[in-house]
Coordinates of C-alpha atoms and ligand atoms in Angstrom, one line a residue:
X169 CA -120.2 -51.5 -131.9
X170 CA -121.2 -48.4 -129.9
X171 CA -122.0 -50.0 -126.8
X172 CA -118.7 -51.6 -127.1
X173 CA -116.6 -49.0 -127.0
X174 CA -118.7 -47.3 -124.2
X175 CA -118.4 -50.3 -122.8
X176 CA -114.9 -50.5 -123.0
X177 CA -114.4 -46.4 -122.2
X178 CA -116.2 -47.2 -118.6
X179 CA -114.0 -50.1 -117.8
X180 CA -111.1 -47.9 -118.3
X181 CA -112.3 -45.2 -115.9
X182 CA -113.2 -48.0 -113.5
X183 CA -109.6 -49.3 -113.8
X184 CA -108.6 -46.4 -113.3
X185 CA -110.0 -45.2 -110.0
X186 CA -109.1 -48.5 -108.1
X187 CA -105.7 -48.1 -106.5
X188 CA -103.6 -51.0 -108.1
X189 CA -100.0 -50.7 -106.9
X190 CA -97.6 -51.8 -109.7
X191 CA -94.2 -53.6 -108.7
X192 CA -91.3 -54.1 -109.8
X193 CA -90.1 -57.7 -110.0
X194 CA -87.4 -58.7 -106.7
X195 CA -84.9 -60.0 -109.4
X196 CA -85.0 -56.4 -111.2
X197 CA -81.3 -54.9 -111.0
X198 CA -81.8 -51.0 -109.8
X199 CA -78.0 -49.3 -110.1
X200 CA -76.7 -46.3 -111.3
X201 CA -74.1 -45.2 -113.9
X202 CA -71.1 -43.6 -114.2
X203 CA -67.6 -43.4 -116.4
X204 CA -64.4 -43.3 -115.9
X205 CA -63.1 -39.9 -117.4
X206 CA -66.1 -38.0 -116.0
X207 CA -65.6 -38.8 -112.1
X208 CA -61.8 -40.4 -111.9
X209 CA -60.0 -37.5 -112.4
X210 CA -56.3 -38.6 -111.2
X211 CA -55.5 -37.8 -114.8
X212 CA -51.5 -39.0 -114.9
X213 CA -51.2 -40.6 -111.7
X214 CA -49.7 -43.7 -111.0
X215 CA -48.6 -44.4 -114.5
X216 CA -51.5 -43.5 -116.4
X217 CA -51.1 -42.9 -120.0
X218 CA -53.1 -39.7 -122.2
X219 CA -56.2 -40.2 -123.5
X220 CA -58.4 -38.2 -126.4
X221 CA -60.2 -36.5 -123.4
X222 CA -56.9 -35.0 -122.0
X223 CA -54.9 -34.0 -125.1
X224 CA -58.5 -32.4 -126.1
X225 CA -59.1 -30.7 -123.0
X226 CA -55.6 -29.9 -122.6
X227 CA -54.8 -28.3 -126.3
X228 CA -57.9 -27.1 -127.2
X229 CA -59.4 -26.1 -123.6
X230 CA -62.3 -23.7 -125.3
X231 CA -64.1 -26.3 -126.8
X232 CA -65.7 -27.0 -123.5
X233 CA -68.3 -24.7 -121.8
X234 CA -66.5 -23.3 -119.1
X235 CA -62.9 -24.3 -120.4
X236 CA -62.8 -27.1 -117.4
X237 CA -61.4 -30.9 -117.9
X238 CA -61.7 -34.1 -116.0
X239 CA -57.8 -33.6 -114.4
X240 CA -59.8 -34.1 -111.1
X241 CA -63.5 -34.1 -111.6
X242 CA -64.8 -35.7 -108.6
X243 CA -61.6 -37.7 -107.8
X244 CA -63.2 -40.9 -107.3
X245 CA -59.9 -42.2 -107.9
X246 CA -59.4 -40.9 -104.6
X247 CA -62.8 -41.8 -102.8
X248 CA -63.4 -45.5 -103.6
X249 CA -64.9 -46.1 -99.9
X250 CA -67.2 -42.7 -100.0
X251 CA -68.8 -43.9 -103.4
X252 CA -69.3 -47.3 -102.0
X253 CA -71.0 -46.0 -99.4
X254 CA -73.2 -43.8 -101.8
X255 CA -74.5 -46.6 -103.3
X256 CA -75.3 -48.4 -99.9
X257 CA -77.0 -45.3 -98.5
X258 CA -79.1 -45.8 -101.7
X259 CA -79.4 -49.5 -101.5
X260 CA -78.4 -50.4 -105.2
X261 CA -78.2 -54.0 -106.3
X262 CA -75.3 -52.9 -109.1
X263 CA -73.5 -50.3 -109.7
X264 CA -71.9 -49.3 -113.4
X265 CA -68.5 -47.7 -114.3
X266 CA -66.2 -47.6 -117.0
X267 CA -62.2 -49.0 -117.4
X268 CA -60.0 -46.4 -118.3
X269 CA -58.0 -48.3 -120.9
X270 CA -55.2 -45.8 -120.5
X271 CA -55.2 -46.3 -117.0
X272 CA -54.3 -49.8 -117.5
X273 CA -52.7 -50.1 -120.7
X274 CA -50.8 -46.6 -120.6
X275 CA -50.2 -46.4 -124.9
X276 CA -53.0 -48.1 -125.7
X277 CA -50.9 -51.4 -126.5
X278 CA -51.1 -54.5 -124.0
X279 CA -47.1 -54.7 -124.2
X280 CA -47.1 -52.9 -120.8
X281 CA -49.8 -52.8 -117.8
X282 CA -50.2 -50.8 -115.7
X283 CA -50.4 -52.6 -112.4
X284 CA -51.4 -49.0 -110.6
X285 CA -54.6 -48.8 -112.5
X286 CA -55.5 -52.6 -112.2
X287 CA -54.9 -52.3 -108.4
X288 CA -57.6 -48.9 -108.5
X289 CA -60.4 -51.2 -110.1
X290 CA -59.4 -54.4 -107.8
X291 CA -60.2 -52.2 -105.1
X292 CA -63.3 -50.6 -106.1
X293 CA -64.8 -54.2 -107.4
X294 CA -63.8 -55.5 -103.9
X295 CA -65.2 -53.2 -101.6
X296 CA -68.6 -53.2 -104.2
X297 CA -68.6 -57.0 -103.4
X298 CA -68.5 -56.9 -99.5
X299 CA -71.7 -55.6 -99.6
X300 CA -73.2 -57.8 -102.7
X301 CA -73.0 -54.5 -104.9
X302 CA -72.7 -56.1 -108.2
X303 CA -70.0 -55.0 -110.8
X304 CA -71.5 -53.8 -113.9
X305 CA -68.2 -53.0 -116.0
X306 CA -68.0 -50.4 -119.4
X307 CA -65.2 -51.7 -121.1
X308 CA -65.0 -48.4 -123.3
X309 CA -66.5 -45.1 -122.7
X310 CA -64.8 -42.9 -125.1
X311 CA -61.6 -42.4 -123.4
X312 CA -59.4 -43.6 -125.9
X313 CA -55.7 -43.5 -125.7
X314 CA -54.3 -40.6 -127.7
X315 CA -51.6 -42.7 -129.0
X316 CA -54.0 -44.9 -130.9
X317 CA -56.0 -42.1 -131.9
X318 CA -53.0 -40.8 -133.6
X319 CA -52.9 -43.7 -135.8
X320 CA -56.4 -43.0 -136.6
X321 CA -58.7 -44.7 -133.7
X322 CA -61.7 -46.1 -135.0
X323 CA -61.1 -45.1 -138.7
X324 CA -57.9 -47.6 -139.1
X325 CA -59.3 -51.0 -139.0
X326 CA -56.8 -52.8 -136.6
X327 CA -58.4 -50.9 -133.9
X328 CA -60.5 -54.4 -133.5
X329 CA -57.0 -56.2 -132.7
X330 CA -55.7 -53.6 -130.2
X331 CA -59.7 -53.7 -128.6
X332 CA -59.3 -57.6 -128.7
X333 CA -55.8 -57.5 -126.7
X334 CA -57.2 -54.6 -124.7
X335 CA -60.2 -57.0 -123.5
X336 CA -57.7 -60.0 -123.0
X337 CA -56.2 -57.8 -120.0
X338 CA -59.7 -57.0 -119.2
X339 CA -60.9 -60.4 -118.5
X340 CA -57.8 -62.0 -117.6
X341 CA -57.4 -59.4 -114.3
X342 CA -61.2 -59.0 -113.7
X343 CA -63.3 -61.4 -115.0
X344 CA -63.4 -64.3 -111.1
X345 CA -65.6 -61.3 -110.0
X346 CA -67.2 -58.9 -113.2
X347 CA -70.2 -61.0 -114.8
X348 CA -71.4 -58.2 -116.9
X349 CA -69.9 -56.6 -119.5
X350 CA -70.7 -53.8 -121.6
X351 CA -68.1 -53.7 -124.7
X352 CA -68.6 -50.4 -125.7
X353 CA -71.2 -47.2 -124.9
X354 CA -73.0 -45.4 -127.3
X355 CA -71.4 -45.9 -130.7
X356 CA -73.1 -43.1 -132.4
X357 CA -71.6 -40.8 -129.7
X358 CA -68.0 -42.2 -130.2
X359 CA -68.4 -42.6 -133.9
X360 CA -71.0 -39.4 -135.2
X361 CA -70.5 -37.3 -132.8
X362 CA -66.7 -37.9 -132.9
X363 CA -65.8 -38.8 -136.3
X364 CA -68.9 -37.3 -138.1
X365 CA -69.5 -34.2 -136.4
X366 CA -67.8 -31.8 -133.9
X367 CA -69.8 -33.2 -130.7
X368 CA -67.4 -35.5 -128.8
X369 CA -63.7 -35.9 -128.8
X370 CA -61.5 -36.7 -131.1
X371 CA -64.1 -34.1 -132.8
X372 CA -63.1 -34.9 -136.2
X373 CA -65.9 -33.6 -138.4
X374 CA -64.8 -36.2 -141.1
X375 CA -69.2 -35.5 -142.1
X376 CA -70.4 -38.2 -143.9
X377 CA -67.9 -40.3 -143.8
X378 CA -66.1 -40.7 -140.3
X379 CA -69.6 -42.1 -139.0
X380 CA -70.0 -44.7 -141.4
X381 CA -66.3 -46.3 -141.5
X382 CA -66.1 -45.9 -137.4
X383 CA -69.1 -48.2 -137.0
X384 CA -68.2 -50.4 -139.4
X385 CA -64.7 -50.9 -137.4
X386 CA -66.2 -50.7 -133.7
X387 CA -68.6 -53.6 -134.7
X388 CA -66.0 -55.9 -135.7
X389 CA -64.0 -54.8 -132.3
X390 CA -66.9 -55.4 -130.5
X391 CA -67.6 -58.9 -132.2
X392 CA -63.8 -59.8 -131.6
X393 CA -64.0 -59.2 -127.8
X394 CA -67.3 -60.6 -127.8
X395 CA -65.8 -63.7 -129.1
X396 CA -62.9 -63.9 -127.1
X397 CA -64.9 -63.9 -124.2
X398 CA -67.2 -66.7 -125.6
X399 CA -64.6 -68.7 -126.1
X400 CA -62.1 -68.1 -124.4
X401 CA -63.4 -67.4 -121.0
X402 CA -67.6 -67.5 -120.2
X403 CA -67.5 -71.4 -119.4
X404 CA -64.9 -70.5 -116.4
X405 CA -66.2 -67.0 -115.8
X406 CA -70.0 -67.5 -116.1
X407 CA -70.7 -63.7 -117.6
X408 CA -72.7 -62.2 -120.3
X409 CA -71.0 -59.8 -122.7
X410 CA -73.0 -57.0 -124.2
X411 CA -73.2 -53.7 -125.8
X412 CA -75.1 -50.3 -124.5
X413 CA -76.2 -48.4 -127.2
X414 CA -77.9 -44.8 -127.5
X415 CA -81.9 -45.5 -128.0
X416 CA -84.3 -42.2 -127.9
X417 CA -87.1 -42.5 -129.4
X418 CA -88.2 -41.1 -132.6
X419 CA -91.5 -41.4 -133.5
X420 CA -93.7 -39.6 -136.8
X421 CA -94.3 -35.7 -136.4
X422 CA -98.2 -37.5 -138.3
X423 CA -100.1 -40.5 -139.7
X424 CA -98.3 -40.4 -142.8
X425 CA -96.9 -42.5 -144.5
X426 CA -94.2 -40.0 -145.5
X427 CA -93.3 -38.9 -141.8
X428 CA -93.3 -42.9 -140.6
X429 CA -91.0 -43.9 -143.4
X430 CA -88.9 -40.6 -142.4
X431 CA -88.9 -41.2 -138.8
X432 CA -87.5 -45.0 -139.7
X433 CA -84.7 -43.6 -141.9
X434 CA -83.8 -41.6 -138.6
X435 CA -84.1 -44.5 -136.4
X436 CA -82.1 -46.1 -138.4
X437 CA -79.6 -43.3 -138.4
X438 CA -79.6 -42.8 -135.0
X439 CA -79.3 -46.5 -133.3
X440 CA -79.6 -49.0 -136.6
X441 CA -76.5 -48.1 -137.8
X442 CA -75.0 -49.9 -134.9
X443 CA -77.8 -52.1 -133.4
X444 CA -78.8 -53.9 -136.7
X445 CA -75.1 -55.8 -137.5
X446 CA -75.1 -57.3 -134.2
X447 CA -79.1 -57.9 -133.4
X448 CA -80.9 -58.4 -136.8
X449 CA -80.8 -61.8 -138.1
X450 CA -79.3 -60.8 -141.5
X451 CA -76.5 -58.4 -140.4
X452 CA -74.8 -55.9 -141.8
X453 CA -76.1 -52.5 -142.0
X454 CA -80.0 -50.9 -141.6
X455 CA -81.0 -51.4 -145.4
X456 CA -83.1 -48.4 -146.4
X457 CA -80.1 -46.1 -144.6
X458 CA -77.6 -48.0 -146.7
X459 CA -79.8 -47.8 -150.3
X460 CA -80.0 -44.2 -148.8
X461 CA -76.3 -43.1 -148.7
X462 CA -75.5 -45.5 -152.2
X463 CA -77.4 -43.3 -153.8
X464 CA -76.4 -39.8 -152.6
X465 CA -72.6 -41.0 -152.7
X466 CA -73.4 -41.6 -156.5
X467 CA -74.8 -38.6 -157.0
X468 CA -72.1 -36.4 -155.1
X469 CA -69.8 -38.0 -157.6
X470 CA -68.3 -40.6 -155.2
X471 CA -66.9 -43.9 -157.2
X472 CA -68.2 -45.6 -154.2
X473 CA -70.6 -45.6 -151.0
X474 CA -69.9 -43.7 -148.5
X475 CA -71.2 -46.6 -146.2
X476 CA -69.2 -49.4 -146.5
X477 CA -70.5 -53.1 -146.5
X478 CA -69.7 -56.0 -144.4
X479 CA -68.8 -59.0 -146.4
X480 CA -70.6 -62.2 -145.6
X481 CA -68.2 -63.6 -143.6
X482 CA -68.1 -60.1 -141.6
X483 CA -71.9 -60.0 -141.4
X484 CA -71.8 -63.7 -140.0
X485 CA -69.1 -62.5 -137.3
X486 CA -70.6 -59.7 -136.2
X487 CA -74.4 -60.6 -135.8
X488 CA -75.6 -62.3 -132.7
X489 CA -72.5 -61.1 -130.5
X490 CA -74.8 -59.5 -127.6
X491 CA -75.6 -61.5 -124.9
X492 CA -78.0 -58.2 -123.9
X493 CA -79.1 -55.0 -125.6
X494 CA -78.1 -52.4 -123.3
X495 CA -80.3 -49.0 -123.5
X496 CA -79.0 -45.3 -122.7
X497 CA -82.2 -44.0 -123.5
X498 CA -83.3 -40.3 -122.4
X499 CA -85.7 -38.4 -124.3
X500 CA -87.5 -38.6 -127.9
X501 CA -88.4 -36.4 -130.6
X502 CA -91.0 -36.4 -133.2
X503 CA -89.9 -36.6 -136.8
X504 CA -90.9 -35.2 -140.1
X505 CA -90.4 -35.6 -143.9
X506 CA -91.3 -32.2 -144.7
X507 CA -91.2 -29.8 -141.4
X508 CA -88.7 -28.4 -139.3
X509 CA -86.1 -29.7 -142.6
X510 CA -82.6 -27.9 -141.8
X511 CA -79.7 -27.4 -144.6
X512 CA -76.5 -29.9 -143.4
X513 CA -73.4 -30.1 -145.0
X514 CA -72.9 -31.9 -147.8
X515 CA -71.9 -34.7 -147.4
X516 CA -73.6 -35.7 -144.1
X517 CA -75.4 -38.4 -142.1
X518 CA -78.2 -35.6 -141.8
X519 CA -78.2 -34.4 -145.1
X520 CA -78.4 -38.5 -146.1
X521 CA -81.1 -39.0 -144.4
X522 CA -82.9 -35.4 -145.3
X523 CA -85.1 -35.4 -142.4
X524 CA -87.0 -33.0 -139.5
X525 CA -87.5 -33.0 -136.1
X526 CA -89.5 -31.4 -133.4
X527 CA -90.1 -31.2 -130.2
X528 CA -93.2 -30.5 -128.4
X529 CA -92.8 -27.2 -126.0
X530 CA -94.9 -28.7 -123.3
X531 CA -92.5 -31.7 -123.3
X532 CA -90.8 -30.7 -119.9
X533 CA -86.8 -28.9 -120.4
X534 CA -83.8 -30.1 -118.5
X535 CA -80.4 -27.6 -118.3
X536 CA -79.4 -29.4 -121.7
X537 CA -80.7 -28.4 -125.1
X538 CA -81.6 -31.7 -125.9
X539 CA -83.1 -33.3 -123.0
X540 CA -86.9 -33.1 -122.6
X541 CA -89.3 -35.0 -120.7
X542 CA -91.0 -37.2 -123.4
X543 CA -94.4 -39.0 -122.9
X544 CA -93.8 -43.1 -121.9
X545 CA -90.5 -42.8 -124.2
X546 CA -89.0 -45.7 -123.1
X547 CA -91.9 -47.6 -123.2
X548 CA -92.1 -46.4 -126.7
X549 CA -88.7 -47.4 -127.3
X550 CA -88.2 -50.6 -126.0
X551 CA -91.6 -52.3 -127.3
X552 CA -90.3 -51.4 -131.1
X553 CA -86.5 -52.5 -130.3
X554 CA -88.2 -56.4 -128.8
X555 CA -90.3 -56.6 -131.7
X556 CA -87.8 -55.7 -134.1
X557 CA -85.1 -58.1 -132.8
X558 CA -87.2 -60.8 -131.3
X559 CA -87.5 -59.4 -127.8
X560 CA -83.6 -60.1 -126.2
X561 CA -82.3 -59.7 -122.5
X562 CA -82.6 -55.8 -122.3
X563 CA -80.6 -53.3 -119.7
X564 CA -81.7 -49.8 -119.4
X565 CA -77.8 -49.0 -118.8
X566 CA -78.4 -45.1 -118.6
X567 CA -81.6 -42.8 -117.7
X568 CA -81.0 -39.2 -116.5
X569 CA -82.2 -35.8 -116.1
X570 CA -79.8 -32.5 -116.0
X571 CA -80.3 -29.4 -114.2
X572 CA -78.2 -26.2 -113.6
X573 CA -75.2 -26.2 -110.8
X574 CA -77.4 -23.5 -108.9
X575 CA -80.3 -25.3 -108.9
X576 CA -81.1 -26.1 -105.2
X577 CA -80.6 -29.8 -103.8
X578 CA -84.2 -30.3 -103.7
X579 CA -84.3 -31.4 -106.9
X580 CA -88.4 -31.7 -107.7
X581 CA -87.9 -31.7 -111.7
X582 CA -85.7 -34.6 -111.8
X583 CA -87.6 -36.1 -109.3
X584 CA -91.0 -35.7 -111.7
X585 CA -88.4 -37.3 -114.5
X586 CA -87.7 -40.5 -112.5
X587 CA -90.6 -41.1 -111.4
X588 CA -92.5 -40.9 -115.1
X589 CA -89.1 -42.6 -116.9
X590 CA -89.8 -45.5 -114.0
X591 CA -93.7 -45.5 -114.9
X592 CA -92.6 -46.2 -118.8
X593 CA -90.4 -48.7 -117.2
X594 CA -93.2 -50.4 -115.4
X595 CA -95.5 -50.4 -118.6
X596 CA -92.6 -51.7 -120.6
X597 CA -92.6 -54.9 -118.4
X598 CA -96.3 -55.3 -118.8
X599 CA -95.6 -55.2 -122.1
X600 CA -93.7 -58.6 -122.1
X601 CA -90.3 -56.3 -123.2
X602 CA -87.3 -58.9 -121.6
X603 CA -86.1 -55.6 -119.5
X604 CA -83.7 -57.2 -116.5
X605 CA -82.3 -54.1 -114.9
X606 CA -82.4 -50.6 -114.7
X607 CA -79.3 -47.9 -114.0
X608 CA -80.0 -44.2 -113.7
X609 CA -76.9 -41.6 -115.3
X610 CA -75.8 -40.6 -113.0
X611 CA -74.8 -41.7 -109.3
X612 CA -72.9 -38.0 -108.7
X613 CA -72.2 -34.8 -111.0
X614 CA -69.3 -35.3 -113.6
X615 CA -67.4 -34.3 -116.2
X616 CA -70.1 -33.3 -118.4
X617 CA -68.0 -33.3 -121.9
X618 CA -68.0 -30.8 -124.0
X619 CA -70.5 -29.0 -121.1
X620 CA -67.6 -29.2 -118.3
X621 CA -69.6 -28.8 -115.2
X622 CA -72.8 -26.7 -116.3
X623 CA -74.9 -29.6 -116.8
X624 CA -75.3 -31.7 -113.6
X625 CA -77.2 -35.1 -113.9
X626 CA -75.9 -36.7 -110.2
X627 CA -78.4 -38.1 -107.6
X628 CA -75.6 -36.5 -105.3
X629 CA -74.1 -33.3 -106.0
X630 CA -70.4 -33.1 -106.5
X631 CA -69.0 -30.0 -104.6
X632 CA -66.0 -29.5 -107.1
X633 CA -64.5 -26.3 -105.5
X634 CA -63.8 -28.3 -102.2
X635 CA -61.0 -30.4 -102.1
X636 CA -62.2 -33.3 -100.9
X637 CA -65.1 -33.1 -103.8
X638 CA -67.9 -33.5 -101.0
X639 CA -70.8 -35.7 -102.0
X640 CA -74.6 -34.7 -100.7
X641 CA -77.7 -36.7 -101.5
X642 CA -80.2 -34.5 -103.8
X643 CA -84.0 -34.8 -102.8
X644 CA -84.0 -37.7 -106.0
X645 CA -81.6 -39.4 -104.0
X646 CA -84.2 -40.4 -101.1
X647 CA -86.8 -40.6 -103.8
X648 CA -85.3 -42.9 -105.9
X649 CA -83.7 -45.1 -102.9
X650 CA -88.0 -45.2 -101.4
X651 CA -88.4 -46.7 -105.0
X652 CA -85.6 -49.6 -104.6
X653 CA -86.8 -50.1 -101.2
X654 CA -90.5 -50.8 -101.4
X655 CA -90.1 -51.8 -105.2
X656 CA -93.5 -49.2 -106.2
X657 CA -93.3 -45.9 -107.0
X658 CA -95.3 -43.9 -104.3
X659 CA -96.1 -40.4 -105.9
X660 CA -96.7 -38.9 -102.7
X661 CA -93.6 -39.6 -100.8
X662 CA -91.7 -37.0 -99.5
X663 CA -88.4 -37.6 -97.6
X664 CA -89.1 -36.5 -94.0
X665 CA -85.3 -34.9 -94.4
X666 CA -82.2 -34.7 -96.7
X667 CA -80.3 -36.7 -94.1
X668 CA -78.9 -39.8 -95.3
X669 CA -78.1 -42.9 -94.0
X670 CA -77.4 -46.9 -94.1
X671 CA -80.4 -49.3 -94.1
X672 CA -79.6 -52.2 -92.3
X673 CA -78.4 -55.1 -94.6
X674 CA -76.3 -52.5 -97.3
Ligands
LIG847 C1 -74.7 -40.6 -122.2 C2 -73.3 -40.8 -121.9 O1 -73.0 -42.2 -121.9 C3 -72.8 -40.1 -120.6 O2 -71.4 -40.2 -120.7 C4 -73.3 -38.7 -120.6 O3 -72.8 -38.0 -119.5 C5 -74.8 -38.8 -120.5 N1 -75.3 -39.4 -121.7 C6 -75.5 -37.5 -120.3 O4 -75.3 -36.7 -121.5

């Protein structure tokens, strides 16, 4: 048994010493992300109607960081050809942004379209195309229009037919050239941190409840546009539909038994809730999370759960409506049943689940307070998610770093992030994991939400005191495009300068 292990302990260190360059496969979709509030800007041009993210930033400016809005972020509305060429100087196979539903539908209703704002993405899909840059299209990213928020957003339930008629218009204008489509992004952001919590807009703080009745609602949106597209158009449009959800990884603080089963109730907080009616093969919500909140609803003297349930014929709707499981994943944190416990209010999704969490202080810091650099994280991440739902087409949609706007264009910490998030990525394939693409957040600076502009996650800075919003390549820029190019990740690379330019064939 000793020799064994000595045996096997050599062998490692062999392995270990010989130079084995990994690759990454030549189908493997390298893009990068953005969304349509945080770089558009154009706010009420050309017919545009309000969304959440105006009438927030606009009423209540001092919610954000440095009182700042999206009126013009970096105007891409403006500079379809320079971001084009952005993504040919890096070489990108896809590149993903978001529909602004008020930009096409100005109330919110698909009574009137907007033929403005469909001309804006026709163009931007179109000059992708010439040069085989492949759509990768958000149908929602939290921009809702403020007219359907008024009548409650995602806490009235007919949000799923406006969504439905909302993705009609979607398909019907885009769908000859868009084959991927991504219903909605991160449903805990849109529904905890805007319903449940103060963290996004409509920031509703509705705690305990908001979160659970929002994803309940946004699943059976998602399901309905899923299934219109199924039926209605995939045999003529040949596209997968899909949902990118919010997947950091949180492992046990220990061993125990106590912190795994406390890290799973968090797990299941965090992406179940919203993952587990569409991927697990029973539907309906995470069970342990739902026996969780039944009984602390009973106990807070509720006459019912504060979670709601999905009927059978809802559960039977809803599950298996993802064609891929789109990952945002960024970071992790380690999770305990009796440490680092903090008092919530009552009720709350963090006083259901009654949890702690830490974070390591070697774990390298970004510019925002929740961003570290976690060990192999999305290795870590997407291993559990395939074995838990029978190992599905997987997207890393999202993958970013911050740092400060001062910080200098040489970039070396976000640099260290890629190149260890791409490492995680590489082990993850090794693993078997079904992972087809990945898309780093973000191509340029933006709109950082309730952060403004203090947080700045672009491969290019965004000057946003010039008016033309000029776009220069950071040092991760060249690092990243070295990557696409030779398909390895060459720790020793150094771009010779910060010039950038067009490789032939882009
Ligand atoms: C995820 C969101 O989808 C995106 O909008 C945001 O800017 C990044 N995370 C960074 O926080």
């Amino acid at each position: 048994m000793k020799l064994a292990v000595l045996l096997s302990v050599v062998a490692v260190c062999h392995t270990a010493t010989v130079k084995h360059e990994r690759r990454f496969p030549d189908d493997f979709i390298f893009g990068c992300a953005t969304a349509a509030y945080q770089v558009e800007g154009a706010w009420n041009e050309d017919g545009k109607g309000e969304n959440i993210w105006d009438y927030l930033t606009h009423t209540n400016p001092t919610v954000i960081r440095d009182q700042s809005n999206g009126d013009v972020a970096a105007d891409s509305y403006h500079h379809v050809e320079r971001d084009v060429e952005m993504m040919r100087e890096l070489g990108l196979d896809a590149y993903r942004f978001s529909l602004s539903w008020s930009r096409i539908l100005p109330t919110g209703f698909a009574n009137e379209v907007n033929q403005a704002g469909i001309n804006y993405y026709n163009n931007l899909i179109n000059e992708m195309l010439k040069y085989n840059i492949q759509p990768i299209v958000t149908m929602y990213h939290w921009d809702l229009p403020q007219r359907l928020q008024e009548l409650g957003g995602f806490i009235n339930p007919l949000i799923a037919d406006w969504y439905e008629d909302y993705a009609k218009v979607v398909f019907d204008n885009f769908g000859d050239r868009v084959k991927l489509w991504i219903t909605f992004n991160e449903p805990r952001e849109i529904c905890y941190e805007g319903y449940g919590a103060t963290g996004l807009a409509p920031i509703l703080n509705a705690t305990g409840v908001g979160t659970y009745i929002c994803a309940k609602n946004l699943a059976i949106a998602h399901a309905k546009a899923y299934h219109l597209y199924n039926n209605e158009y995939k045999a003529r449009q040949g596209g997968e539909c899909g949902i990118t959800i919010s997947v950091n990884w949180f492992g046990p603080l220990t061993d125990s038994e106590e912190d795994e089963f406390a890290a799973e109730l968090r797990r299941q907080a965090t992406w179940g809730l919203y993952a587990e009616p569409i991927f697990s093969a029973e539907g309906g919500f995470p069970k342990e999370l739902a026996a969780r909140v039944a009984e602390k609803s009973a106990e807070q003297g509720f006459p019912w759960s504060r979670m709601p349930e999905f009927t059978d014929e809802e559960k039977k709707f809803v599950r298996g409506t993802s064609d891929f499981f789109g990952v945002n994943h960024y970071t992790a944190f380690l999770v305990s049943a009796t440490k680092h416990i903090q008092q919530h209010a009552v009720p709350s999704l963090l006083d259901d689940i009654g949890v702690g969490s830490y974070v390591p202080p070697e774990w390298m810091k970004s510019a925002s307070s929740w961003l570290t650099l976690a060990p192999n994280s999305i290795y870590n991440a997407l291993t559990h998610l395939a074995s838990k739902y029978n190992n599905p087409v997987f997207y890393i949609t999202e993958n970013g770093w911050s740092n400060d706007p001062t910080a200098s264009l040489e970039d070396d910490d976000r640099v260290t992030y890629y190149r260890a998030a791409l490492e995680s990525v590489l082990n993850t394939l090794d693993a078997g994991v079904n992972l087809k693409g990945y898309m780093t957040w973000s191509l340029m600076d933006n709109f950082e939400w309730l952060k403004g502009y203090t947080e700045r996650f672009g491969l290019y800075e965004v000057d946003f005191s010039s008016p033309e919003r000029t776009r220069t390549p950071r040092k991760s820029a060249f690092v990243y495009k070295e990557i696409l190019r030779t398909r390895t990740i060459d720790n020793s690379y150094e771009p010779s300068s910060l010039i950038m330019t067009i490789d032939e064939g882009h």
